[in-house]
């Protein structure tokens, strides 16, 4: 079936018609002796037999190359995106109280709305562009955009200006997050896909960095009362933005210099660029002395893949083509099972999008109000506890990663169910906090368990989307999450975060999340993503 060629040599038999090639493609999918198509997660769902056959060959090649230093670099560099997203998300909540004393705004949760609007637009914009123009551009540019506006935010002269720059900073970091899991997954050997869950530990690293910056600057460089608060005696929150922006800038430079990312082979194959896809994989194999038997001829033997760039009138028209975006949406609902999966995954992101910020974004308020009840009203204690809490959040995805690779916990779905239910229990317990030690202990436990669920959801989402539409599916999922983050700001304002009401809401939402996880139709454990 595969037509092996060498330079200057004609094939041993006449070229096949497109119809025959499509028949061969179906044979590749069905013949288990040729590849490992039976292990592909969406193997029974694909409606494009040619693309399905090519994805099997690409997966076989990635598995043949195995895990290399290239993947470790991607693990860290993509992890930077996780860290920056959580850093930017929490910075606005960390500095909000001090900025309010200086600017005296009418709407106190305005920064929360600003950061989620930026992340919403970023997720949708970069998610769609990832499927239309490729993953590489967004991966290289988004962190740099975020770093510039993070630094500028520290110099804001007013509350409205601060909100604008927070929004623009979040546009870069939120869009970057869509690409982190997508790029890493599309290079990963199937036996190492569990690392996608472990990579979410970087999210906790970003939270920890935010907490440490707050602990370092806010207790020492902040005004005490709004009546006497000026820019001169309230520089702490600005120092937090400057330092964070400088860190993000360094990370954006490292992503470009440490590894020169090439376009992912799965995106190239979906675009009909078979030769480039083979070149990327052969380069990795050659650099790390690994075998790679994939050839252009083997891919071409499956038949031609429709290249959208050849039919949509060029890049400029494709970027603004409603039909192009609609095609990616339809691809996420190509079969009834895929449609159910997409709907439930998006529902999960809606739910966590409300529950997560109601707790984490407003955590400084919870810690401060409960600390005051126990005679621990100092900023030093508040931000010390915040840093300790965020340290605990790092290890939730670490445990989740090992749970995901174990059949004992029913793979990804079981890990999400366990994480959601345990988190729910601790949320209910937190409403009964009576001592300072309980306050710190339960917040640490919640951060740990919450990230078991969240880290697994981040990994599960790209795994169950087809490669050709993965950026769109991921972008919409995270976009829906950001919409609920905006709503959480309104709920937080109305419900008053100094009361247990938002905590009860979070606990109830995690019960629903566990039920949705149980209903998900695909389990990636032991399977390969397309």
PDB file of N, CA, C and O in Angstrom, residues 98 101-102 104 221-223 225-235 237-238:
ATOM      1  N   UNK A  98      -5.215  47.820  47.427  1.00  0.00           N
ATOM      2  CA  UNK A  98      -4.340  48.987  47.554  1.00  0.00           C
ATOM      3  C   UNK A  98      -4.579  49.994  46.437  1.00  0.00           C
ATOM      4  O   UNK A  98      -4.533  51.204  46.654  1.00  0.00           O
ATOM      5  N   UNK A 101      -7.606  52.056  47.296  1.00  0.00           N
ATOM      6  CA  UNK A 101      -7.349  53.119  48.274  1.00  0.00           C
ATOM      7  C   UNK A 101      -6.784  54.359  47.597  1.00  0.00           C
ATOM      8  O   UNK A 101      -7.069  55.495  48.007  1.00  0.00           O
ATOM      9  N   UNK A 102      -5.989  54.154  46.575  1.00  0.00           N
ATOM     10  CA  UNK A 102      -5.357  55.266  45.876  1.00  0.00           C
ATOM     11  C   UNK A 102      -6.308  55.948  44.896  1.00  0.00           C
ATOM     12  O   UNK A 102      -6.351  57.177  44.802  1.00  0.00           O
ATOM     13  N   UNK A 104      -9.859  55.232  44.562  1.00  0.00           N
ATOM     14  CA  UNK A 104     -11.238  55.337  45.060  1.00  0.00           C
ATOM     15  C   UNK A 104     -12.273  55.135  43.946  1.00  0.00           C
ATOM     16  O   UNK A 104     -13.088  56.015  43.654  1.00  0.00           O
ATOM     17  N   UNK A 221       5.401  48.611  51.411  1.00  0.00           N
ATOM     18  CA  UNK A 221       5.296  49.799  50.560  1.00  0.00           C
ATOM     19  C   UNK A 221       3.830  50.135  50.248  1.00  0.00           C
ATOM     20  O   UNK A 221       3.478  50.414  49.104  1.00  0.00           O
ATOM     21  N   UNK A 222       2.984  50.088  51.256  1.00  0.00           N
ATOM     22  CA  UNK A 222       1.561  50.349  51.044  1.00  0.00           C
ATOM     23  C   UNK A 222       1.044  51.318  52.080  1.00  0.00           C
ATOM     24  O   UNK A 222       1.496  51.332  53.237  1.00  0.00           O
ATOM     25  N   UNK A 223       0.064  52.131  51.668  1.00  0.00           N
ATOM     26  CA  UNK A 223      -0.580  53.050  52.609  1.00  0.00           C
ATOM     27  C   UNK A 223      -1.598  52.283  53.446  1.00  0.00           C
ATOM     28  O   UNK A 223      -2.100  51.229  53.040  1.00  0.00           O
ATOM     29  N   UNK A 225      -4.506  53.804  55.091  1.00  0.00           N
ATOM     30  CA  UNK A 225      -5.865  54.327  54.992  1.00  0.00           C
ATOM     31  C   UNK A 225      -6.070  55.064  53.670  1.00  0.00           C
ATOM     32  O   UNK A 225      -5.159  55.728  53.173  1.00  0.00           O
ATOM     33  N   UNK A 226      -7.291  54.967  53.128  1.00  0.00           N
ATOM     34  CA  UNK A 226      -7.593  55.623  51.854  1.00  0.00           C
ATOM     35  C   UNK A 226      -7.475  57.139  51.960  1.00  0.00           C
ATOM     36  O   UNK A 226      -7.080  57.823  51.007  1.00  0.00           O
ATOM     37  N   UNK A 227      -7.789  57.677  53.136  1.00  0.00           N
ATOM     38  CA  UNK A 227      -7.787  59.136  53.306  1.00  0.00           C
ATOM     39  C   UNK A 227      -6.396  59.729  53.143  1.00  0.00           C
ATOM     40  O   UNK A 227      -6.243  60.884  52.720  1.00  0.00           O
ATOM     41  N   UNK A 228      -5.375  58.967  53.488  1.00  0.00           N
ATOM     42  CA  UNK A 228      -3.995  59.462  53.414  1.00  0.00           C
ATOM     43  C   UNK A 228      -3.197  58.794  52.297  1.00  0.00           C
ATOM     44  O   UNK A 228      -1.974  58.915  52.258  1.00  0.00           O
ATOM     45  N   UNK A 229      -3.885  58.087  51.407  1.00  0.00           N
ATOM     46  CA  UNK A 229      -3.191  57.286  50.395  1.00  0.00           C
ATOM     47  C   UNK A 229      -2.865  58.136  49.160  1.00  0.00           C
ATOM     48  O   UNK A 229      -3.746  58.758  48.559  1.00  0.00           O
ATOM     49  N   UNK A 230      -1.605  58.148  48.785  1.00  0.00           N
ATOM     50  CA  UNK A 230      -1.149  58.831  47.574  1.00  0.00           C
ATOM     51  C   UNK A 230      -0.231  57.889  46.793  1.00  0.00           C
ATOM     52  O   UNK A 230       0.174  56.846  47.294  1.00  0.00           O
ATOM     53  N   UNK A 231       0.105  58.315  45.592  1.00  0.00           N
ATOM     54  CA  UNK A 231       1.020  57.492  44.785  1.00  0.00           C
ATOM     55  C   UNK A 231       2.368  57.349  45.462  1.00  0.00           C
ATOM     56  O   UNK A 231       2.998  56.294  45.406  1.00  0.00           O
ATOM     57  N   UNK A 232       2.803  58.400  46.139  1.00  0.00           N
ATOM     58  CA  UNK A 232       4.133  58.386  46.754  1.00  0.00           C
ATOM     59  C   UNK A 232       4.251  57.374  47.878  1.00  0.00           C
ATOM     60  O   UNK A 232       5.300  56.723  48.042  1.00  0.00           O
ATOM     61  N   UNK A 233       3.184  57.214  48.682  1.00  0.00           N
ATOM     62  CA  UNK A 233       3.279  56.286  49.819  1.00  0.00           C
ATOM     63  C   UNK A 233       2.579  54.953  49.566  1.00  0.00           C
ATOM     64  O   UNK A 233       2.307  54.197  50.500  1.00  0.00           O
ATOM     65  N   UNK A 234       2.274  54.674  48.277  1.00  0.00           N
ATOM     66  CA  UNK A 234       1.538  53.438  47.944  1.00  0.00           C
ATOM     67  C   UNK A 234       2.135  52.776  46.700  1.00  0.00           C
ATOM     68  O   UNK A 234       1.420  52.373  45.786  1.00  0.00           O
ATOM     69  N   UNK A 235       3.455  52.655  46.683  1.00  0.00           N
ATOM     70  CA  UNK A 235       4.154  52.122  45.519  1.00  0.00           C
ATOM     71  C   UNK A 235       4.191  50.595  45.469  1.00  0.00           C
ATOM     72  O   UNK A 235       4.556  50.012  44.450  1.00  0.00           O
ATOM     73  N   UNK A 237       1.985  48.093  45.180  1.00  0.00           N
ATOM     74  CA  UNK A 237       1.261  47.379  44.122  1.00  0.00           C
ATOM     75  C   UNK A 237       1.882  47.634  42.758  1.00  0.00           C
ATOM     76  O   UNK A 237       1.822  46.779  41.866  1.00  0.00           O
ATOM     77  N   UNK A 238       2.476  48.816  42.588  1.00  0.00           N
ATOM     78  CA  UNK A 238       3.153  49.108  41.318  1.00  0.00           C
ATOM     79  C   UNK A 238       4.426  48.263  41.179  1.00  0.00           C
ATOM     80  O   UNK A 238       4.740  47.769  40.089  1.00  0.00           O
TER      81      UNK A 238
END
